Amino acid sequence: MQRQNPIEVNELLDHCISALAPSASILSACALVSRSWAEIAQFHLFRAPHLTNPHCLTSDALLLKLYTILTESPRLLRHIRENMQPRFTNLKTVALSTIKLIPSAFINLLESPHLRRLEFAHHNRDFASVMHVWERCSPAIRHLDLCCYRGVGAEYIVLEKGLLQRITLKSLQLEFGIDSDEPFILQTWTLAPFDLSRLKALSIKFGTTLFLPSHEVEILELDIGKNDEAESYDLSSFTNLHILRINISTHIPNSILHTLRTANSELLPHLHTIVVGISGIVADSIDWQSLDWALSAFPRSLAMAEFDVQRHSREEVQGMLPDLMTRNLLRFIPTLQLTYQERRKLWWQEVTERF
């Protein structure tokens, strides 16, 4: 009996290729290998349409282009959870990226009664010009990933309280552009019509002022920028915290070290994992000794400290964290040939999917 080639076993292929799902370019390359690879790669490429608007289109031309592709290759239709007439109705994830006004056909995507996750990036300071999209959002949305660029401040996000129906969010990821250092205040009604009072997962820029019921939050991600004057957080107020992630670029402000020292074993009985993401090359400017001491002093409930770094930097990181190594807490997140931003996005989607 002739043995089947392992790279042609559908179960193994699906397991391997699914790990590459965040990278559309790698999936596209996999689709060109063979017919068996193409079927699995196309499933991940087309299961959730990610519509971007790089050429500042002001019409439905981009959606029409997608429709043309699917018309010419009807076999791809079975990978998309939608009926195409007259609009997408069974989508669970939608990602939109735009610079100018959003075409009406794109807004129709947000009305799907099964829509669970909305990823919305706006590359223009005039965020107020697209706030009308909230009026059409499905009440089934539970996860919002919102990216604002080019100096967008709080005045473009806050809406009138009680303006629209309330949509209860379970996770919120809020990002600003690199040139936006304005202080931001996050309150339960900040992103009307989204209700933030029952958030289970929160990802924000370090220094954001919080007026939220922190006892509900189980996953907290802090993006560490260059703001050395940001006030520290009291982690002991997050009494239900299970996972904490901090993202570091070039250095660690004293305020984040003070934040880590507020972890108390009696007040944080559920905390079991801390993740440290380091973008780019491991920098000598990072105070590794203080970071090692702060993480090693975490509650005994801590099961692991995972580091998201490039593969070639792992040995260097191990040498800089002797206390974590002694406690056998140090772990590394698999790189999977993905960029740092792709790994971070995949991590966030995986940890919030259960809510």
C-alpha positions as a printed Julia matrix, in Angstrom:
355×3 Matrix{Float64}:
   0.0    0.0     0.0
   1.45   3.32   -1.1
   1.77   5.88    1.68
   0.17   9.27    1.16
   2.49  12.26    1.01
   2.14  14.16    4.34
   1.92  17.51    2.54
  -1.17  16.25    0.72
  -3.1   15.2     3.84
  -5.95  17.71    4.11
  -6.08  17.64    7.92
  -2.35  18.43    8.22
  -2.52  21.07    5.5
  -5.47  22.78    7.16
  -3.7   22.81   10.53
  -0.5   24.3     9.06
  -2.08  26.81    6.7
  -4.59  28.03    9.31
  -1.63  29.26   11.38
  -0.82  31.64    8.51
  -4.34  33.09    8.37
  -3.37  36.68    9.43
  -1.0   37.05    6.45
  -2.88  37.46    3.17
   0.36  37.57    1.16
   1.55  34.18    2.48
  -1.91  32.65    1.95
  -1.89  33.93   -1.64
   1.48  32.25   -2.19
   0.17  28.98   -0.69
  -2.78  29.07   -3.1
  -0.33  28.84   -6.02
   1.42  25.65   -4.82
  -1.19  23.09   -5.82
  -4.93  22.51   -6.04
  -5.07  20.94   -2.59
  -3.22  23.9    -1.08
  -5.33  26.39   -3.03
  -8.62  25.09   -1.62
  -7.51  25.53    2.0
  -5.71  28.85    1.44
  -8.72  30.33   -0.4
 -10.97  29.3     2.47
  -8.95  31.48    4.88
  -8.53  34.3     2.35
 -12.24  34.7     1.62
 -14.0   33.59    4.8
 -14.13  37.17    6.16
 -13.79  39.99    3.57
 -11.29  42.68    4.54
 -12.14  45.68    2.39
  -9.58  48.49    2.26
  -9.76  51.79    0.43
  -6.17  52.78   -0.44
  -7.15  54.91   -3.46
  -9.69  57.06   -1.6
 -12.67  55.75   -3.55
 -15.88  57.65   -2.92
 -18.22  55.17   -4.61
 -19.07  51.48   -4.4
 -16.32  50.64   -6.91
 -14.27  48.59   -4.46
 -17.22  46.43   -3.43
 -18.08  46.05   -7.12
 -14.52  44.81   -7.72
 -15.0   42.15   -5.05
 -18.31  41.17   -6.62
 -16.61  40.86  -10.04
 -13.93  38.55   -8.61
 -16.55  36.31   -7.04
 -18.63  36.3   -10.25
 -15.62  35.22  -12.32
 -14.67  32.57   -9.73
 -17.99  31.36   -8.29
 -16.29  28.51   -6.42
 -15.01  31.13   -3.96
 -18.57  31.96   -2.89
 -18.84  28.93   -0.64
 -16.0   30.28    1.51
 -17.87  33.53    2.3
 -20.69  33.56    4.83
 -23.04  35.77    2.85
 -25.75  35.6     0.2
 -24.66  38.55   -2.01
 -28.25  39.6    -2.72
 -28.73  42.3    -1.88
 -26.02  42.54    0.79
 -23.8   40.53    3.13
 -26.08  39.21    5.87
 -24.2   36.38    7.61
 -20.78  37.92    8.12
 -19.14  37.51   11.52
 -16.1   39.76   10.95
 -15.74  42.95    8.9
 -12.56  45.05    8.56
 -12.75  48.48    6.93
  -9.89  50.89    6.27
 -10.63  54.26    4.71
  -9.3   57.78    4.24
 -12.33  59.66    2.96
 -16.05  59.02    3.22
 -17.18  55.41    3.41
 -19.22  54.21    0.4
 -22.78  53.24    1.27
 -22.22  49.64    0.2
 -19.51  49.28    2.84
 -21.85  50.55    5.54
 -24.33  47.85    4.51
 -21.78  45.28    5.68
 -22.2   46.52    9.24
 -25.88  45.58    9.34
 -25.31  41.82    9.33
 -27.33  40.35   12.25
 -24.49  37.87   12.89
 -21.67  40.43   12.87
 -19.49  39.85   15.96
 -16.26  41.76   15.26
 -15.75  45.15   13.62
 -12.25  46.36   12.72
 -12.34  49.99   11.63
  -9.29  52.11   10.71
  -9.68  55.77    9.68
  -6.64  57.58    8.23
  -7.87  61.15    8.5
  -8.05  63.66   11.34
 -11.67  64.49   10.5
 -13.05  61.42   12.23
 -16.38  63.19   12.74
 -17.11  62.79    9.02
 -17.53  59.02    9.41
 -19.33  58.87   12.74
 -22.59  58.14   10.92
 -21.42  54.55   10.48
 -22.39  53.83   14.09
 -26.04  54.45   13.19
 -26.05  51.34   10.99
 -24.08  48.97   13.24
 -25.58  45.59   14.05
 -26.6   45.16   17.71
 -24.84  41.77   17.62
 -21.36  43.36   17.57
 -19.32  42.34   20.61
 -15.76  43.2    19.56
 -14.58  46.6    18.29
 -11.02  47.27   17.07
 -10.8   51.0    16.36
  -7.7   52.65   14.86
  -7.48  56.43   14.43
  -4.53  58.11   12.72
  -3.09  61.54   11.97
  -3.6   63.13   15.35
  -7.2   62.12   15.96
  -8.21  63.23   19.44
 -11.03  62.5    21.83
 -13.23  65.24   20.36
 -13.74  63.12   17.25
 -14.86  60.03   19.1
 -17.14  61.18   21.9
 -20.78  61.33   20.91
 -23.8   62.65   22.7
 -24.83  60.36   25.55
 -27.99  58.37   24.88
 -27.97  59.3    21.2
 -28.5   55.81   19.77
 -29.29  52.27   20.81
 -26.81  50.63   23.14
 -24.56  47.84   21.81
 -22.82  45.92   24.6
 -19.16  45.36   23.8
 -17.11  42.53   25.25
 -13.75  43.69   23.87
 -12.36  47.05   22.76
  -9.02  47.75   21.1
  -8.38  51.47   20.76
  -5.32  52.76   18.9
  -4.12  56.21   17.86
  -1.56  57.35   15.32
   2.06  57.92   16.29
   1.6   61.69   16.07
  -1.32  61.69   18.51
  -0.07  62.29   22.05
  -3.2   64.04   23.26
  -4.57  62.69   26.56
  -7.66  60.58   26.11
 -10.42  59.87   28.61
 -12.27  56.6    28.19
 -15.69  56.43   29.82
 -18.61  54.0    29.65
 -20.4   56.2    27.09
 -17.37  57.42   25.09
 -18.08  55.38   21.98
 -21.84  55.75   21.76
 -23.8   53.7    20.83
 -21.38  51.11   22.22
 -21.81  50.28   25.9
 -18.41  49.77   27.58
 -19.69  48.99   31.07
 -19.34  45.2    30.62
 -15.99  45.01   28.87
 -14.09  41.78   29.36
 -11.03  42.72   27.28
  -9.49  46.18   26.87
  -6.52  47.3    24.76
  -5.46  50.95   25.09
  -2.49  53.27   24.9
  -0.72  53.54   28.24
  -1.73  56.81   29.89
  -5.37  56.74   28.8
  -7.57  57.92   31.67
 -10.11  55.25   32.58
 -13.56  55.75   34.06
 -14.77  52.18   33.54
 -15.89  49.36   35.86
 -12.47  47.7    35.97
 -13.69  44.72   38.01
 -15.21  43.22   34.83
 -11.99  43.27   32.78
 -10.25  39.89   32.4
  -7.73  40.84   29.68
  -5.82  44.14   29.69
  -3.35  45.22   26.99
  -1.28  48.37   27.44
   0.6   49.88   24.49
   3.66  51.68   25.87
   4.49  54.8    23.86
   7.06  57.52   24.47
   5.02  59.37   27.1
   7.23  59.33   30.21
   4.77  61.55   32.08
   1.84  59.15   31.87
   0.33  58.25   35.23
   0.57  54.67   36.43
  -2.41  52.35   36.85
  -3.39  50.46   39.98
  -3.67  46.88   38.76
  -5.23  45.81   42.05
  -8.47  47.5    40.92
  -8.73  44.92   38.11
  -9.81  42.23   40.56
 -10.89  39.79   37.82
  -7.75  40.19   35.69
  -6.53  36.95   34.08
  -4.11  38.14   31.38
  -1.98  41.3    31.18
  -0.04  42.32   28.07
   2.35  45.25   27.69
   3.83  46.3    24.34
   7.26  47.95   24.43
   9.1   49.79   21.68
  12.35  51.38   22.87
  12.22  51.81   26.65
  10.08  51.27   29.75
   8.8   54.39   31.54
   8.99  54.38   35.33
   5.21  54.63   35.39
   4.82  51.18   33.83
   7.23  49.71   36.41
   5.12  51.32   39.14
   2.04  49.81   37.49
   3.56  46.32   37.52
   4.46  46.68   41.2
   0.78  47.25   42.09
   0.02  43.6    41.32
  -1.09  42.05   44.6
  -1.55  38.31   45.1
  -4.51  38.79   47.42
  -6.35  41.23   45.14
  -5.43  39.52   41.85
  -6.1   35.83   42.53
  -6.94  35.04   38.89
  -3.89  36.55   37.17
  -2.05  33.68   35.47
  -0.32  35.13   32.38
   1.61  38.27   31.51
   2.68  38.91   27.92
   5.47  41.32   26.94
   5.58  42.28   23.28
   8.73  43.92   21.91
   8.5   45.34   18.4
  11.64  45.32   16.28
  15.14  44.7    17.61
  15.63  44.09   21.34
  16.95  47.46   22.57
  19.73  47.94   25.11
  17.88  51.05   26.3
  15.27  48.84   28.0
  15.84  48.51   31.74
  15.86  44.71   31.72
  16.92  44.34   35.33
  13.98  46.39   36.64
  11.6   44.54   34.32
  12.93  41.19   35.54
  12.49  42.19   39.18
   8.98  43.56   38.6
   7.77  40.44   36.76
   9.42  38.05   39.2
   7.6   39.75   42.08
   4.19  39.01   40.53
   1.68  36.89   42.47
   2.3   33.15   42.82
  -0.78  32.56   40.68
   1.33  33.69   37.7
   1.92  30.6    35.57
   3.97  32.14   32.78
   5.53  35.31   31.39
   5.34  35.12   27.59
   7.58  37.28   25.42
   6.69  38.14   21.83
  10.08  38.79   20.17
  11.86  37.83   16.98
  13.23  34.29   17.03
  16.87  35.42   16.79
  16.44  37.56   19.95
  15.3   34.77   22.27
  18.7   33.8    23.66
  19.51  37.46   24.33
  16.23  37.94   26.2
  16.83  34.8    28.28
  20.18  36.17   29.43
  18.61  39.43   30.54
  15.86  37.85   32.67
  17.64  35.54   35.15
  14.95  35.73   37.86
  12.19  34.68   35.47
  14.39  31.85   34.23
  14.98  30.71   37.82
  11.21  30.58   38.48
  10.74  28.74   35.16
   8.16  31.31   34.04
   9.72  32.5    30.78
   7.99  31.43   27.57
   8.07  32.67   23.96
   5.17  33.16   21.57
   5.77  31.29   18.26
   6.65  33.7    15.45
   4.99  31.58   12.7
   6.88  33.64   10.07
   4.54  36.54   10.82
   5.39  40.17   11.46
   5.09  41.56   14.97
   1.86  43.4    14.15
   0.37  40.26   12.58
   1.27  38.21   15.67
  -0.2   40.85   17.96
  -3.45  40.94   15.97
  -3.7   37.15   15.97
  -3.08  37.04   19.72
  -5.82  39.61   20.42
  -8.34  37.79   18.25
  -7.6   34.46   19.91
  -7.85  35.66   23.52
 -11.08  37.63   22.9
 -12.87  35.05   20.76
 -14.35  33.25   23.77
 -16.33  36.3    24.92
